[in-house]
Coordinates of C-alpha atoms and ligand atoms in Angstrom, one line a residue:
X11 CA -43.8 48.7 72.9
X12 CA -44.8 51.2 75.2
X13 CA -47.8 51.5 76.8
X14 CA -48.3 54.9 74.3
X15 CA -47.7 53.7 71.4
X16 CA -51.4 50.6 71.1
X17 CA -52.5 50.9 67.8
X18 CA -56.3 50.9 67.5
X19 CA -57.7 50.1 64.0
X20 CA -61.3 49.9 63.4
X21 CA -61.2 49.4 59.4
X22 CA -60.3 46.6 57.5
X23 CA -57.7 48.9 55.3
X24 CA -55.8 50.2 58.3
X25 CA -55.4 46.9 60.0
X26 CA -54.1 45.5 56.7
X27 CA -51.9 49.1 56.0
X28 CA -50.4 48.4 59.9
X29 CA -50.1 44.7 59.8
X30 CA -48.0 45.2 56.1
X31 CA -45.8 47.5 58.1
X32 CA -45.0 45.3 60.7
X33 CA -43.8 42.6 57.8
X34 CA -41.9 45.1 55.9
X35 CA -40.0 45.4 59.3
X36 CA -39.3 41.9 59.4
X37 CA -41.4 40.7 63.0
X38 CA -42.8 38.0 64.5
X39 CA -46.9 39.3 63.9
X40 CA -48.9 37.3 67.0
X41 CA -52.4 37.4 66.6
X42 CA -54.9 36.5 69.1
X43 CA -58.5 36.6 68.1
X44 CA -60.8 37.5 71.1
X45 CA -64.9 38.4 71.9
X46 CA -63.3 41.4 74.3
X47 CA -64.8 41.3 78.3
X48 CA -61.0 40.1 78.3
X49 CA -59.8 37.9 81.5
X50 CA -56.6 36.2 82.8
X51 CA -57.4 33.7 80.1
X52 CA -57.6 35.6 77.3
X53 CA -54.2 37.7 78.7
X54 CA -52.1 34.2 79.0
X55 CA -52.1 34.2 75.4
X56 CA -51.2 37.8 75.0
X57 CA -48.5 36.4 77.2
X58 CA -47.6 34.2 74.9
X59 CA -48.0 35.9 71.9
X60 CA -45.3 38.5 73.2
X61 CA -42.6 36.0 74.4
X62 CA -42.7 34.6 70.5
X63 CA -43.3 37.3 68.8
X64 CA -42.1 40.9 68.3
X65 CA -45.3 42.3 67.2
X66 CA -48.7 41.1 68.7
X67 CA -52.1 42.3 67.6
X68 CA -55.7 41.6 69.3
X69 CA -59.3 41.4 68.0
X70 CA -61.6 42.5 69.8
X71 CA -64.8 41.4 68.0
X72 CA -68.1 39.9 69.3
X73 CA -69.1 38.2 66.3
X74 CA -72.4 37.8 65.3
X75 CA -72.5 34.7 63.3
X76 CA -71.4 32.5 65.8
X77 CA -74.2 32.3 67.9
X78 CA -77.3 30.8 67.8
X79 CA -81.0 33.1 67.6
X80 CA -82.2 32.1 71.3
X81 CA -77.9 32.3 72.4
X82 CA -76.5 35.4 74.9
X83 CA -75.0 38.4 70.8
X84 CA -77.0 40.3 72.1
X85 CA -76.5 40.6 75.7
X86 CA -72.5 39.3 75.8
X87 CA -70.3 41.5 78.0
X88 CA -68.6 44.7 76.0
X89 CA -66.1 45.7 78.5
X90 CA -63.4 47.7 76.2
X91 CA -62.4 50.2 78.6
X92 CA -61.0 47.5 80.5
X93 CA -60.1 45.3 77.6
X94 CA -58.4 48.3 76.3
X95 CA -56.6 48.9 79.3
X96 CA -55.4 45.8 79.8
X97 CA -54.1 45.9 76.4
X98 CA -52.6 48.8 76.7
X99 CA -50.5 47.5 80.2
X100 CA -49.5 44.0 78.6
X101 CA -47.8 46.4 75.1
X102 CA -49.6 44.8 73.0
X103 CA -49.3 46.6 69.5
X104 CA -52.5 46.4 67.8
X105 CA -56.1 46.1 68.5
X106 CA -58.9 45.9 65.4
X107 CA -62.0 46.4 66.9
X108 CA -64.5 46.8 64.1
X109 CA -67.9 46.9 63.5
X110 CA -70.2 44.7 62.5
X111 CA -70.5 46.1 59.2
X112 CA -66.7 46.7 58.6
X113 CA -66.7 42.4 58.5
X114 CA -70.1 41.4 58.1
X115 CA -71.8 43.9 55.1
X116 CA -74.9 43.4 53.7
X117 CA -73.9 41.3 51.3
X118 CA -72.3 39.1 53.0
X119 CA -73.0 35.2 52.2
X120 CA -69.9 33.2 52.4
X121 CA -69.6 30.9 54.8
X122 CA -66.8 28.2 55.0
X123 CA -68.2 25.1 55.8
X124 CA -65.8 23.5 58.9
X125 CA -64.0 20.6 58.9
X126 CA -66.0 17.1 60.6
X127 CA -64.5 17.2 63.9
X128 CA -67.6 20.3 64.8
X129 CA -69.7 17.7 64.0
X130 CA -69.8 15.8 67.7
X131 CA -70.1 17.5 71.0
X132 CA -71.0 21.4 70.4
X133 CA -72.0 20.5 66.6
X134 CA -75.5 18.7 67.9
X135 CA -76.2 21.5 70.5
X136 CA -75.1 24.5 69.0
X137 CA -75.2 23.6 64.8
X138 CA -74.4 26.8 63.3
X139 CA -71.9 27.9 65.6
X140 CA -68.1 25.9 64.2
X141 CA -69.6 27.8 60.8
X142 CA -69.3 31.2 62.2
X143 CA -66.0 30.3 64.4
X144 CA -64.6 29.8 61.1
X145 CA -65.8 32.2 58.7
X146 CA -64.4 34.9 61.3
X147 CA -60.9 33.3 62.3
X148 CA -60.5 33.4 58.6
X149 CA -61.2 36.2 57.6
X150 CA -58.8 37.9 60.5
X151 CA -56.1 35.0 59.6
X152 CA -57.1 37.2 55.7
X153 CA -56.8 40.2 56.9
X154 CA -54.0 39.6 59.9
X155 CA -51.3 37.5 59.0
X156 CA -49.6 36.5 61.1
X157 CA -46.7 33.8 61.5
X158 CA -48.3 32.2 65.0
X159 CA -51.7 32.5 66.2
X160 CA -53.0 32.0 69.9
X161 CA -55.9 29.7 71.6
X162 CA -56.6 28.3 74.3
X163 CA -57.2 25.1 75.7
X164 CA -60.7 26.2 77.5
X165 CA -62.4 25.8 74.0
X166 CA -60.8 22.3 73.4
X167 CA -63.0 21.7 70.0
X168 CA -62.3 25.3 69.0
X169 CA -59.2 25.0 68.9
X170 CA -59.7 21.5 67.3
X171 CA -61.9 23.1 64.4
X172 CA -59.3 25.7 64.3
X173 CA -55.9 23.4 63.8
X174 CA -57.8 21.4 60.9
X175 CA -59.6 24.0 59.4
X176 CA -55.4 25.5 58.7
X177 CA -54.4 22.1 57.4
X178 CA -56.8 21.4 55.2
X179 CA -57.2 24.6 53.7
X180 CA -53.3 25.0 53.4
X181 CA -53.2 28.2 55.8
X182 CA -49.8 30.2 56.7
X183 CA -50.1 30.3 60.2
X184 CA -48.9 28.2 63.7
X185 CA -51.7 27.6 65.8
X186 CA -50.4 28.0 69.7
X187 CA -52.9 26.7 72.1
X188 CA -52.5 27.8 75.2
X189 CA -53.4 26.4 78.5
X190 CA -56.3 27.1 81.0
X191 CA -56.5 29.8 83.1
X192 CA -58.4 28.6 86.9
X193 CA -59.9 30.5 89.8
X194 CA -58.0 29.9 92.9
X195 CA -60.9 27.4 93.1
X196 CA -60.3 24.9 90.1
X197 CA -63.3 26.8 87.9
X198 CA -62.4 27.9 83.8
X199 CA -61.7 31.5 83.3
X200 CA -64.8 32.2 81.3
X201 CA -66.4 35.7 79.6
X202 CA -69.6 34.7 80.4
X203 CA -69.5 33.1 84.7
X204 CA -69.8 37.0 85.5
X205 CA -73.2 36.1 84.9
X206 CA -73.4 33.4 87.4
X207 CA -75.0 33.7 90.7
X208 CA -73.6 33.2 93.8
X209 CA -75.0 30.5 94.1
X210 CA -74.5 29.3 90.8
X211 CA -70.8 30.2 91.0
X212 CA -70.4 28.0 94.2
X213 CA -72.6 25.0 91.9
X214 CA -69.8 25.3 89.0
X215 CA -67.1 24.7 90.3
X216 CA -68.4 21.2 90.0
X217 CA -66.8 21.6 86.3
X218 CA -63.7 21.3 86.8
X219 CA -63.9 18.9 89.4
X220 CA -65.5 16.6 87.4
X221 CA -62.4 16.6 84.7
X222 CA -60.5 16.2 87.3
X223 CA -61.1 13.5 88.8
X224 CA -61.5 12.1 85.4
X225 CA -57.8 12.9 84.8
X226 CA -57.3 11.2 88.3
X227 CA -59.2 8.2 87.3
X228 CA -57.7 7.4 84.4
X229 CA -53.9 8.0 85.7
X230 CA -55.0 5.3 88.9
X231 CA -55.7 3.1 85.7
X232 CA -59.4 3.4 84.4
X233 CA -59.8 2.9 80.6
X234 CA -63.3 2.5 80.7
X235 CA -65.1 5.7 78.8
X236 CA -67.6 4.7 80.5
X237 CA -66.9 4.2 84.1
X238 CA -64.7 7.6 84.1
X239 CA -68.1 9.5 81.9
X240 CA -70.5 7.5 85.0
X241 CA -68.2 9.7 87.9
X242 CA -68.1 12.8 86.1
X243 CA -72.0 12.7 86.5
X244 CA -72.4 11.8 89.7
X245 CA -70.0 14.5 90.7
X246 CA -72.3 17.3 88.5
X247 CA -75.5 15.6 90.4
X248 CA -74.4 15.8 93.8
X249 CA -73.4 19.4 93.1
X250 CA -77.3 20.2 91.3
X251 CA -75.9 20.5 88.7
X252 CA -78.1 18.2 86.4
X253 CA -78.5 20.4 82.9
X254 CA -75.6 18.2 81.3
X255 CA -75.1 18.7 76.7
X256 CA -72.2 16.1 77.1
X257 CA -69.3 15.3 79.6
X258 CA -68.0 12.1 78.8
X259 CA -64.7 11.0 76.5
X260 CA -63.6 11.4 73.1
X261 CA -60.3 10.9 71.1
X262 CA -58.5 13.7 71.7
X263 CA -57.8 14.6 67.7
X264 CA -61.2 13.7 66.2
X265 CA -63.5 14.2 69.0
X266 CA -65.6 10.7 68.6
X267 CA -66.4 9.3 71.1
X268 CA -64.6 6.0 72.3
X269 CA -64.7 2.9 74.5
X270 CA -61.7 2.6 75.7
X271 CA -59.2 4.9 77.0
X272 CA -56.4 3.7 75.1
X273 CA -55.3 6.1 73.5
X274 CA -54.9 10.5 73.5
X275 CA -58.1 11.2 74.8
X276 CA -60.3 13.9 76.2
X277 CA -62.6 14.9 78.7
X278 CA -65.3 17.4 77.8
X279 CA -68.3 18.1 79.7
X280 CA -70.7 21.2 78.5
X281 CA -73.5 22.2 81.1
X282 CA -75.9 24.7 82.1
X283 CA -75.6 26.2 85.2
X284 CA -78.6 28.5 86.1
X285 CA -78.8 30.0 82.6
X286 CA -75.7 30.1 81.8
X287 CA -73.5 27.5 80.1
X288 CA -70.1 26.2 80.7
X289 CA -67.2 24.3 79.2
X290 CA -64.3 22.8 80.7
X291 CA -62.8 20.4 79.3
X292 CA -58.7 18.0 79.7
X293 CA -56.6 16.1 78.7
X294 CA -56.7 12.4 79.6
X295 CA -52.7 11.4 80.2
X296 CA -51.4 9.2 78.0
X297 CA -51.5 5.5 78.7
Ligands
PAF85 O1 -63.0 32.2 71.1 C1 -63.4 33.3 70.8 O2 -63.1 33.8 72.1 C2 -64.0 32.8 69.3 O3 -63.9 31.8 69.6 C3 -63.3 34.3 68.3 C4 -62.1 33.1 68.2 C5 -62.9 34.9 69.0 C6 -63.8 33.6 67.0 O4 -65.1 35.0 67.3

């Protein structure tokens, strides 16, 4: 579809009507859920959807239930004009951008209990986060029943939570996880990168350096998780990144800690650089 035909839906009934008519035309529907403040990472998901689907829907909704009261919900970047311009240029068919009350009316009280894979890592530091993510993603899957939904590997644990939820609840959607998109110096793209001061922006490169060093060590034959983890911590500390929530190696499917890297594994990091919490990860080469 061309730029002019992008449809912006703000209500549940409107978005359901659009999806129903795409379905009636037997279109393969791709869904890209976002919180807006779009960057190349998001746009890569849209391009992936455009490549394999006939109808691409993007949602823009800063979901309050995945933020704790101490997190950045109210100051989360909102760049709606730029977002819509980028989505028009990519030829997106439908953008769903509801107000909070449309998805969480006063009487709202039902939440998804997220799968066990939500417990470690982010689950330890952001206890309610995945309950909010699973709830909004299921609501979006119900409102915009798609053939394929696209998520970025940057939020590795989120992808696993969604995969497990889809499997456990028999949700008829295929999940595609797209690679992390990085700045030229390696920093994983994130809507929160814009919070970084120039000095912190330099420091933040340590995250990608640490995960790529972990991959290099495993590629070179290191199998001891503790040794790989220590190298990641050393790189972060040397860069002056000392507030580390975790920098660790886990089973790629369950995200449980492992002693030996003898199965599909992933190195994951969550740290504060200045006041900004950043995450990164990389899959470790299989033995
Ligand atoms: O990854 C995100 O931007 C959000 O967690 C998501 C999946 C759109 C749910 O609010």
